[in-house]
Coordinates of C-alpha atoms and ligand atoms in Angstrom, one line a residue:
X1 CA 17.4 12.2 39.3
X2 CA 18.4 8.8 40.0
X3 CA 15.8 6.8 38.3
X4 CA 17.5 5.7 35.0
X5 CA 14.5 4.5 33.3
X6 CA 12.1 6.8 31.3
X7 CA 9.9 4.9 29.3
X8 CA 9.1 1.3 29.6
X9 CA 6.4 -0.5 27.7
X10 CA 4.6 -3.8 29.2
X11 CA 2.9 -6.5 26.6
X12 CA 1.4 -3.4 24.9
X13 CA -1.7 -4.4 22.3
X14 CA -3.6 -1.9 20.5
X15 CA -6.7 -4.1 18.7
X16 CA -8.7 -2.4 16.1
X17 CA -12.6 -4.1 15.6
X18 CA -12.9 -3.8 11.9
X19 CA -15.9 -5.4 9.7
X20 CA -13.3 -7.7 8.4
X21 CA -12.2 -8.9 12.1
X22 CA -9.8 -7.4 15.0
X23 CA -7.0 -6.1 13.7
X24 CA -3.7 -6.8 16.1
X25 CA -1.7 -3.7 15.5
X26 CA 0.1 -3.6 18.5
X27 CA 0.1 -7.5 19.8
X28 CA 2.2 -7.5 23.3
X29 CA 4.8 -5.5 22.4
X30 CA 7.2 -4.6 25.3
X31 CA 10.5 -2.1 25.5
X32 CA 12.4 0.3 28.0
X33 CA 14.0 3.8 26.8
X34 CA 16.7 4.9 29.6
X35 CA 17.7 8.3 30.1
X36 CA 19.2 10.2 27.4
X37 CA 19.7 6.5 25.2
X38 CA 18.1 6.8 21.9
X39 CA 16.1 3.3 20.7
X40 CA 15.1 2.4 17.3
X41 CA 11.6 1.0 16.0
X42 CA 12.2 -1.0 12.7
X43 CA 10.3 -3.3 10.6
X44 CA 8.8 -3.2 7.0
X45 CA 5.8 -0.6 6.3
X46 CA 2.6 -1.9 8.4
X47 CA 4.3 -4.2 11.0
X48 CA 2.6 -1.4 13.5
X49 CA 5.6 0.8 14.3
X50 CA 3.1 4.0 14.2
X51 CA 0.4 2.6 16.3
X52 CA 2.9 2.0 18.7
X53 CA 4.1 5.4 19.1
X54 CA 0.3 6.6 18.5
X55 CA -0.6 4.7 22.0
X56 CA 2.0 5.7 23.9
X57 CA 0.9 9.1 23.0
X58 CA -2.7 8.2 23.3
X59 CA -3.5 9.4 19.7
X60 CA -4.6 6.1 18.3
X61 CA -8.0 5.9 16.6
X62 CA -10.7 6.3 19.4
X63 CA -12.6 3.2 18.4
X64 CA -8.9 1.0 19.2
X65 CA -9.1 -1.0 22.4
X66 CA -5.6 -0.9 24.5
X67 CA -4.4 -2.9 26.7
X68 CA -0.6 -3.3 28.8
X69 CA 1.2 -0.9 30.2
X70 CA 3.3 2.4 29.8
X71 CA 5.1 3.9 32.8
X72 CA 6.7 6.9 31.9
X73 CA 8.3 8.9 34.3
X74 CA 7.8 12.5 34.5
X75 CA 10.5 15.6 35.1
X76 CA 8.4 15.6 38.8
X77 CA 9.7 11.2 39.6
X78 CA 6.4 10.6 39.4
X79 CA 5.7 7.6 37.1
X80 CA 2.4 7.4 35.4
X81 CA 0.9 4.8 33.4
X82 CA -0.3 6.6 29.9
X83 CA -2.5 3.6 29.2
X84 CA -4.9 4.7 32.0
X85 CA -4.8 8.5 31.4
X86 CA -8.0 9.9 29.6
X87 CA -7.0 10.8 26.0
X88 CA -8.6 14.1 26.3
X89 CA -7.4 14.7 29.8
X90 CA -5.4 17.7 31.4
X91 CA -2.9 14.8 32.4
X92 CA -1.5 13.7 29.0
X93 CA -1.7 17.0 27.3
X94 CA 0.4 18.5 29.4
X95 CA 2.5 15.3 29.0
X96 CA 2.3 15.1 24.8
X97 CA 3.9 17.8 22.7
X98 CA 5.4 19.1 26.3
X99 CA 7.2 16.3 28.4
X100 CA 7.0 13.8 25.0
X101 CA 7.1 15.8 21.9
X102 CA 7.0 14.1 18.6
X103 CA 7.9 14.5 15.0
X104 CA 6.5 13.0 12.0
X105 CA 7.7 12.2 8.4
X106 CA 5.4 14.9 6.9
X107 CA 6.1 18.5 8.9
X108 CA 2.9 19.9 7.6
X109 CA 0.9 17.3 9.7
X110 CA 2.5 19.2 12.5
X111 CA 2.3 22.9 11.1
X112 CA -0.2 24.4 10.2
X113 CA -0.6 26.4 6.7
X114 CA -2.8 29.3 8.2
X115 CA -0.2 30.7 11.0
X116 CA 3.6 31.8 10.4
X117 CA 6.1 29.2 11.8
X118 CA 7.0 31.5 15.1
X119 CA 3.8 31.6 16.3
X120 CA 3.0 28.2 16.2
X121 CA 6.4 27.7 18.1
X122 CA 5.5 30.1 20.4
X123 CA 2.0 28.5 21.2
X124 CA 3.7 25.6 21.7
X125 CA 6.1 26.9 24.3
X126 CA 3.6 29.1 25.9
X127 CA 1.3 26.0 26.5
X128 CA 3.6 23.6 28.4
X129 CA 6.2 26.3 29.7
X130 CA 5.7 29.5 32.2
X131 CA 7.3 32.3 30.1
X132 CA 6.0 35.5 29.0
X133 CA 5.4 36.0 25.3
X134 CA 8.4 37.9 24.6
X135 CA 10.5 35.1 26.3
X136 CA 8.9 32.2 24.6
X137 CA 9.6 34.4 21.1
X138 CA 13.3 34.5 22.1
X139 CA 13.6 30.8 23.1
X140 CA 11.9 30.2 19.4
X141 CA 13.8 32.1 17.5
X142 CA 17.0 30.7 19.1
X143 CA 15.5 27.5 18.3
X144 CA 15.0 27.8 14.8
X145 CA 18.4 29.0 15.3
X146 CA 19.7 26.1 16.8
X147 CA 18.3 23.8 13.9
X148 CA 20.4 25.4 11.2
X149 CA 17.9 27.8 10.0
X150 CA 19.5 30.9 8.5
X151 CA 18.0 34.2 9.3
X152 CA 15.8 32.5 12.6
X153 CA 14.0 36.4 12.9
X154 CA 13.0 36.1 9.4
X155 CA 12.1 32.6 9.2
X156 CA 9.8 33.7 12.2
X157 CA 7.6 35.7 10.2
X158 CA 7.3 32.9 7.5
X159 CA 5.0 30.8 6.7
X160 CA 5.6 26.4 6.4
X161 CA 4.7 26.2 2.8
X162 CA 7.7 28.9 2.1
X163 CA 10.2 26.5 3.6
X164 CA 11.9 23.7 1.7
X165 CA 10.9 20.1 2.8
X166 CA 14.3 19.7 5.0
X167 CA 13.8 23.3 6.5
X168 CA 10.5 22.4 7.3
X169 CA 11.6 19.1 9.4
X170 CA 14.1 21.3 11.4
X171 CA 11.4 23.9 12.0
X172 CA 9.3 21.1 13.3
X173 CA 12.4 19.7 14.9
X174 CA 12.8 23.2 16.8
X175 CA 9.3 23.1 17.7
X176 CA 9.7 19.9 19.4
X177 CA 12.5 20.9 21.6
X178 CA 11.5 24.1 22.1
X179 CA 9.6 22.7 25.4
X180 CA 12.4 20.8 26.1
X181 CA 10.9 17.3 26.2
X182 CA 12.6 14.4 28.1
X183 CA 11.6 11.9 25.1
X184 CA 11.6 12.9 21.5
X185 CA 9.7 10.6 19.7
X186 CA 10.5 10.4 15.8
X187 CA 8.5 9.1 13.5
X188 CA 10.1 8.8 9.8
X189 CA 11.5 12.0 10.5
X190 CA 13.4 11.6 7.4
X191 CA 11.8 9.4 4.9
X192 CA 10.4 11.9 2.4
X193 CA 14.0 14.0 2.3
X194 CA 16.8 13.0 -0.2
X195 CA 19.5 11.1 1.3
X196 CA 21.7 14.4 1.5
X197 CA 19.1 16.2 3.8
X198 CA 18.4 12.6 5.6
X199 CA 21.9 12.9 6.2
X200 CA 21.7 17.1 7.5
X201 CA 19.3 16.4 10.3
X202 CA 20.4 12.9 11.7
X203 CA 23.6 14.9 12.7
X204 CA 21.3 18.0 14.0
X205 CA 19.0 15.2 16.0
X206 CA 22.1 13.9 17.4
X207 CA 23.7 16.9 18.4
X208 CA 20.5 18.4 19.6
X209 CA 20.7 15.2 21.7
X210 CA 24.5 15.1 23.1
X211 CA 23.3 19.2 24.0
X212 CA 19.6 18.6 25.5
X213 CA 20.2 15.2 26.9
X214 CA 16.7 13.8 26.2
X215 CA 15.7 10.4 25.2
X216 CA 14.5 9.5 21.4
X217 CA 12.6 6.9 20.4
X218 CA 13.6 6.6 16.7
X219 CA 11.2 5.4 14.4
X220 CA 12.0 4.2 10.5
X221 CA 11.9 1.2 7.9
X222 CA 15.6 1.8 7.0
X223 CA 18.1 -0.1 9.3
X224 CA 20.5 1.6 7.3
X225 CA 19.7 5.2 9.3
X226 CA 19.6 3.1 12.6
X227 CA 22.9 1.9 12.4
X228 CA 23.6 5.4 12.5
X229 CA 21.6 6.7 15.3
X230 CA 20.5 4.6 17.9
X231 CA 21.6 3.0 20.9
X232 CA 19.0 -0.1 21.1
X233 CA 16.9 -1.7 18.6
X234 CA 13.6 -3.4 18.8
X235 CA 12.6 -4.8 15.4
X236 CA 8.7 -5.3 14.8
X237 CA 6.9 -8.0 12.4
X238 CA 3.3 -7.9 12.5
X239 CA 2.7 -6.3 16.0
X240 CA 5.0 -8.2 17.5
X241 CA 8.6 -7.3 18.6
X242 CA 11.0 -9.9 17.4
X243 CA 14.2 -8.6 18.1
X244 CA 15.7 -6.9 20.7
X245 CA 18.9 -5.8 21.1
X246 CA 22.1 -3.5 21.3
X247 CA 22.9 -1.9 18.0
X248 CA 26.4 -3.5 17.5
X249 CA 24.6 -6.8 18.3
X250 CA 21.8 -6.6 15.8
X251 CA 24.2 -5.5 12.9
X252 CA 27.4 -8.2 13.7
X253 CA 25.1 -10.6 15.5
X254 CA 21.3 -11.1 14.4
X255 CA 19.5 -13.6 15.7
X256 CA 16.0 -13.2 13.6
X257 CA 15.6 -14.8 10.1
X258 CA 13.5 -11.4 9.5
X259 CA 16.1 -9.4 10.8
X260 CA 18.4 -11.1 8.8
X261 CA 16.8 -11.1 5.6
X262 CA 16.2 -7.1 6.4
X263 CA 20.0 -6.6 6.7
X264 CA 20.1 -7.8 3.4
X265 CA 18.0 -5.0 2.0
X266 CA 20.2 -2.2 2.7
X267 CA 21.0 -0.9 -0.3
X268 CA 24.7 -0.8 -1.1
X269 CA 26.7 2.0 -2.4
X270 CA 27.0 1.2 -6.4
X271 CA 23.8 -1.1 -6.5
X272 CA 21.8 0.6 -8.6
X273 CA 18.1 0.3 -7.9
X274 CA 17.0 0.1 -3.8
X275 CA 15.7 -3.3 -4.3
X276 CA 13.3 -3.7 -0.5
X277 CA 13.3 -6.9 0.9
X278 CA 14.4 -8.6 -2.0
X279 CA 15.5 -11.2 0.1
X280 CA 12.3 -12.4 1.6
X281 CA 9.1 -13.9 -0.2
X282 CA 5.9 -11.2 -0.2
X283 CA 5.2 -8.5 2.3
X284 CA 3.8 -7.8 5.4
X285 CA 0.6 -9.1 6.0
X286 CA -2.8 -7.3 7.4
X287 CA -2.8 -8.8 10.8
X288 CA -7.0 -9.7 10.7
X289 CA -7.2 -13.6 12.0
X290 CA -3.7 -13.8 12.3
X291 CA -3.5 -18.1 11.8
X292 CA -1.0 -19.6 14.7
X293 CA 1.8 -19.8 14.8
X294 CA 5.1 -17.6 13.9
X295 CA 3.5 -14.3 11.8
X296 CA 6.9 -14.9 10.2
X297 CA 6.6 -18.5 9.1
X298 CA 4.8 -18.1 5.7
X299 CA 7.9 -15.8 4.6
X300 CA 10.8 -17.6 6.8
X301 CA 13.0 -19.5 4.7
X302 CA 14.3 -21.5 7.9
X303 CA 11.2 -22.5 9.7
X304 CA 10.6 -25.2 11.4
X305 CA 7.3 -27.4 10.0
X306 CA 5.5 -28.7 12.8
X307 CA 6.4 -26.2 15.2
X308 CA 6.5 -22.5 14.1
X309 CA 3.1 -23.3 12.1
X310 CA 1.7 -24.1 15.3
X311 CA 3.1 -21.7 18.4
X312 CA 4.1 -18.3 18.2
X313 CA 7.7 -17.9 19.4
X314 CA 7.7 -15.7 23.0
X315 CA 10.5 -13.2 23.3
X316 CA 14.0 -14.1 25.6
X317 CA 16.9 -14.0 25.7
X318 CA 19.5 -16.0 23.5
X319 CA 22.8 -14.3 23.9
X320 CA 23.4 -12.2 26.6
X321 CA 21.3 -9.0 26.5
X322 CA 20.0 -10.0 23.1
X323 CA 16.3 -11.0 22.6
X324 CA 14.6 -13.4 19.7
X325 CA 11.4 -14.6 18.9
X326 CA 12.5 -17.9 16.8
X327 CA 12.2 -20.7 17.3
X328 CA 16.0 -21.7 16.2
X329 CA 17.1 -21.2 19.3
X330 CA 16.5 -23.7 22.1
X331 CA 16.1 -20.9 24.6
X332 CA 12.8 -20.0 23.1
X333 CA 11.8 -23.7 22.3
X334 CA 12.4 -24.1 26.4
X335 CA 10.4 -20.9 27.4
X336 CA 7.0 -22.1 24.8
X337 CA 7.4 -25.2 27.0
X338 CA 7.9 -27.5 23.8
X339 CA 10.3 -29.2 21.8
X340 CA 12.2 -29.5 18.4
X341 CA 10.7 -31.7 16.4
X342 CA 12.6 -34.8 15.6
X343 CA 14.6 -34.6 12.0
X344 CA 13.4 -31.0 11.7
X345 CA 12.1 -29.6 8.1
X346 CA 12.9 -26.1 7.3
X347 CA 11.6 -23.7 4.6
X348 CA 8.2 -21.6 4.7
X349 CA 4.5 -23.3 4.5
Ligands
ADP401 N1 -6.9 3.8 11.5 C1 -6.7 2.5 11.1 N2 -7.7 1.7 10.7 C2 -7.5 0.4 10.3 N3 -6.3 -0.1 10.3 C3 -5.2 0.6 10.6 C4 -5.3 2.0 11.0 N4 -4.1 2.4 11.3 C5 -3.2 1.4 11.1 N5 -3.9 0.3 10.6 C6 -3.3 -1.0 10.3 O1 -2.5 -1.3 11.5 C7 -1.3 -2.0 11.0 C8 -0.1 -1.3 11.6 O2 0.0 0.0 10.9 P1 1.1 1.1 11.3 O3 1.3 1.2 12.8 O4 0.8 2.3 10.6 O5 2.4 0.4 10.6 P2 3.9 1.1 10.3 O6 3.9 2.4 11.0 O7 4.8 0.1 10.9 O8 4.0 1.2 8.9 C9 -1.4 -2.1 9.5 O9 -1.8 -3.3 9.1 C10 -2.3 -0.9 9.2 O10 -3.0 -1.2 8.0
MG402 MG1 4.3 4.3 10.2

């Protein structure tokens, strides 16, 4: 196949009409996933890192209104927008859970408690693969195999609730490449496991990738597992994408007060307590009548009075193939078509 690009997401927005307003979840976020690459989604709980993911699988609430675009291109070369598909359609559920499979930070949204781990597997394969029942049991078992989990036949026959919290992830793990997607999309995958089992299945997810080849989109709050993991990094602040970037870049390079100021919250080794964000001023906030301006500029310790109040900064480029949203670089001053104010004031509202 000689199209490199698998995944690429145009100005995506995913509005939610609440009593209490429209609520920007998604608000023209854009990013490209190449073949076999692995790209990371970070940002603070409820800058809309879920609802992105949700979209592009077209399992967002039915009542949100999307707009943009998301060509993905399937195993056939054909490309396919999944905004336009019909969330109930033939179409994208042959494409979700088969062609894009996804894992979650809880396994037993995934499993269910009534049927024994195998045969849900086993569904799975059977509805997006042509194999025989006693084939698709083989490829499970070799699967759960695969994973790390001792005595696959056995494990088989159990049930989810049996398993413990990190065997459960690499069942549902197994599950998800038992149709052998060409995007894995991971959502917190490993925020509920203890650092140790965190630890166990970012090594299985990346040698599950070096083996299978597919692409993962990597979701999580902790820039501390992406520095492990991922290729490219797009971090999110209320909706909005606000750096984007090569991993090495966003680490020894970042460009974005926010990203910045998230750096700073990686907990280091011998620091006692994991002390989030404790560099930046309150938290994320609901984005209902978002006011102009920079969503970042109540919390930004550098911005600029007089013009981040009053435009919101656009994505470009500032340093090669390195993105920002800020208005500290003149880039991004040039591409809002205005200028730096005169004897320029920094420091939030
Ligand atoms: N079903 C929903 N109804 C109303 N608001 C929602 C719903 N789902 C998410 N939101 C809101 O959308 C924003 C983005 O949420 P989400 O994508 O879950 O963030 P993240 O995954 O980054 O923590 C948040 O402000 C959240 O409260
Ligand atoms: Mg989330």
């Amino acid at each position: 196949m000689t199209n490199k690009l698998l995944l690429e997401v145009e100005n995506l927005k995913t509005q939610l009409p609440l009593d209490e307003g429209l609520l920007k979840a998604v608000d023209g976020v854009s990013f490209s996933i190449n073949r076999g690459e692995t790209m990371g989604l970070v940002g603070e709980s409820g800058c809309g890192k879920s609802m992105t993911v949700q979209t592009i699988m077209r399992i967002a609430p039915n009542f949100a209104e999307i707009s943009g675009r998301v060509s993905f291109t399937r195993p056939s070369g054909d490309v396919v927008d999944l905004t336009k598909l019909d969330p109930y359609g033939s179409e994208i559920r042959s494409i979700r859970g088969g062609e894009i499979a996804m894992i979650f930070q809880e396994p037993m949204t995934s499993f269910s408690p009534l049927h024994t781990i195998g045969n849900q597997i086993v569904e799975a394969i059977r509805l997006h693969r042509s194999v025989d029942k006693k084939q698709a049991r083989e490829i499970a078992i070799d699967m759960l195999d695969r994973v790390g989990l001792s005595n696959p036949r056995q494990r088989f026959g159990e049930y989810p609730h049996l398993l413990s919290g990190g065997m459960r992830q690499r069942a549902m793990i197994a599950m998800a490449l038992s149709c052998e997607p060409s995007l894995l999309i991971a959502d917190e995958p490993t925020t509920a496991l203890d650092v140790t089992v965190q630890a166990q299945v970012l090594k299985l997810m990346r040698d599950l990738q070096a083996e299978f080849g597919m692409s993962i989109l990597y979701i999580t709050h902790d820039l501390g597992v992406i520095a492990r993991t991922v290729d490219y990094v797009a971090v999110m602040y209320l909706g909005q994408v606000v750096e984007y970037t090569d991993v090495d870049s966003l680490f020894h390079n970042p460009k974005h007060p926010y990203t910045k100021a998230l750096l700073k919250s990686i907990p280091k080794i011998g620091r006692k307590t994991r002390n989030r964000l404790e560099s930046i001023q309150g938290s994320v906030p609901v984005p209902i009548n978002r006011p102009p301006g920079c969503g970042f500029f109540p919390r930004c310790p550098v911005a600029i009075k007089g013009l981040c109040d009053r435009v919101d900064p656009p994505l470009v480029q500032v340093d090669g193939e390195h993105d920002a949203a800020c208005f500290l670089y003149p880039e991004v001053v040039a591409a809002a078509g205005e200028t730096t104010p005169e004897g320029i004031q920094h420091g939030p509202a």
